[in-house]
Amino acid sequence: MTKEEDQLLIDLVTARGVPGNEQEVREVFTAFAEPYADAMLQDGLGSIIAEKKGPEEASRIMFAGHLDEVGFMVTRITDEGFIKFQTLGGWWNQVLLGQQVEVKTGAGELLHGVIGSKPPHVLTAAARKKPYKIEDMFIDIGATSADEVKDWGVRPGDMIVPYSPYRRLNDSKFLLAKAWDNRIGVAVALEVFKKLSAEDLDNSLYAVGNVQEEVGLRGAKTATNVVQPDISFALDTGTAGDTPGMTPEEADSKLGEGPQVIIYDASMIAHKELRDFVIDVAEELDIPFQYTVIPGGGTDAGSQHVSGQGIPSLAITVPTRYLHSHSSIIHEDDYHNTVKLVEEVVRRLDKETVEKITYGG
């Protein structure tokens, strides 16, 4: 990985951006994409779009990652100075306790804290066997009263993000960070846009950073309406199945064995012709990939494909361990192969090919 590629990943996962509060990530996206774009567009919810125009009446190809990460929102401050919070996105109770977080105030100040609860010593034997309720948890930022918390600038609605610095695990190709879901999809979109923007292609390119995916694929709806693409891709993360206890029925993808082509999830059945086209390109160029089914989740392709009059869409994802936790892991080779696959697919999507995928023939 080049120094520039590594820095992009660091900048993206270090940025803080929960659903509805993606400004920091949007700034990273804009700073990277703007030098290669003909125009930077934005929808009314905050999704950001880099446009590279092709020939007149060229097909419009959209490839989008989502800017937001799972996180929290301040809802209330107790008299004793503890923060009560609302989860944003899907959290499992058991991955929260004892984890460090950052609270970002409206003025932009950062306050460090930890998610707390009653200690196990005071719980009954029966209570210890049950998952601790999220509504009974709180965040401790070292304050002694509600007034002190307010003096520090915290108020309801402020963003709370997991704290987990980026690191390469022990000189391996495994990369750990707080927000691979979905900063790695954003990185793929940006790298593909950078590479292809230097070429004279027979299509127009739209690299997109969607907002509010984790709370219902919301930004994808509005961004797709702005772009009005002929073909769209969601670039996201998918569940890895290569850790102890996982079964092939739950997930069978392995880190290091290539991007995932999502053939079915709870939000979309993959467009058959587009799916087959992508697989043919991967096989032609010997780009490793993995078929994946996610019956319990979805991607922004779920909103993309039902926009307008219906858009052939596909989700291509990077397999990830420990999704929706403070610390997730990806493999460097999967990132590079996802970029390569999307780049080669988009390069081949001229108007004739797009019409064939859409209407057959």
GROMACS .gro file of C-alpha atoms in nm, residues 20-23 26 41-49 67 208-212 218-227:
model
   30
   20GLY     CA    1  -2.704   1.279   1.055
   21ASN     CA    2  -2.366   1.425   1.153
   22GLU     CA    3  -2.124   1.329   0.875
   23GLN     CA    4  -1.950   1.664   0.820
   26ARG     CA    5  -1.765   1.473   0.398
   41LEU     CA    6  -2.257   1.822  -0.582
   42GLN     CA    7  -2.450   1.775  -0.259
   43ASP     CA    8  -2.806   1.668  -0.186
   44GLY     CA    9  -3.030   1.820   0.080
   45LEU     CA   10  -2.942   1.558   0.344
   46GLY     CA   11  -2.567   1.598   0.306
   47SER     CA   12  -2.461   1.321   0.068
   48ILE     CA   13  -2.162   1.434  -0.139
   49ILE     CA   14  -2.114   1.360  -0.510
   67LEU     CA   15  -2.013   0.821   0.512
  208VAL     CA   16  -2.078   0.930  -0.392
  209GLY     CA   17  -2.059   0.945  -0.014
  210ASN     CA   18  -2.410   0.875   0.117
  211VAL     CA   19  -2.535   0.984   0.458
  212GLN     CA   20  -2.756   0.798   0.706
  218ARG     CA   21  -3.175   0.728   0.367
  219GLY     CA   22  -2.902   0.928   0.195
  220ALA     CA   23  -2.888   0.677  -0.089
  221LYS     CA   24  -3.245   0.766  -0.182
  222THR     CA   25  -3.176   1.138  -0.217
  223ALA     CA   26  -2.829   1.106  -0.372
  224THR     CA   27  -2.954   0.864  -0.636
  225ASN     CA   28  -3.235   1.105  -0.720
  226VAL     CA   29  -2.974   1.378  -0.776
  227VAL     CA   30  -2.747   1.164  -0.995
   0.00000   0.00000   0.00000
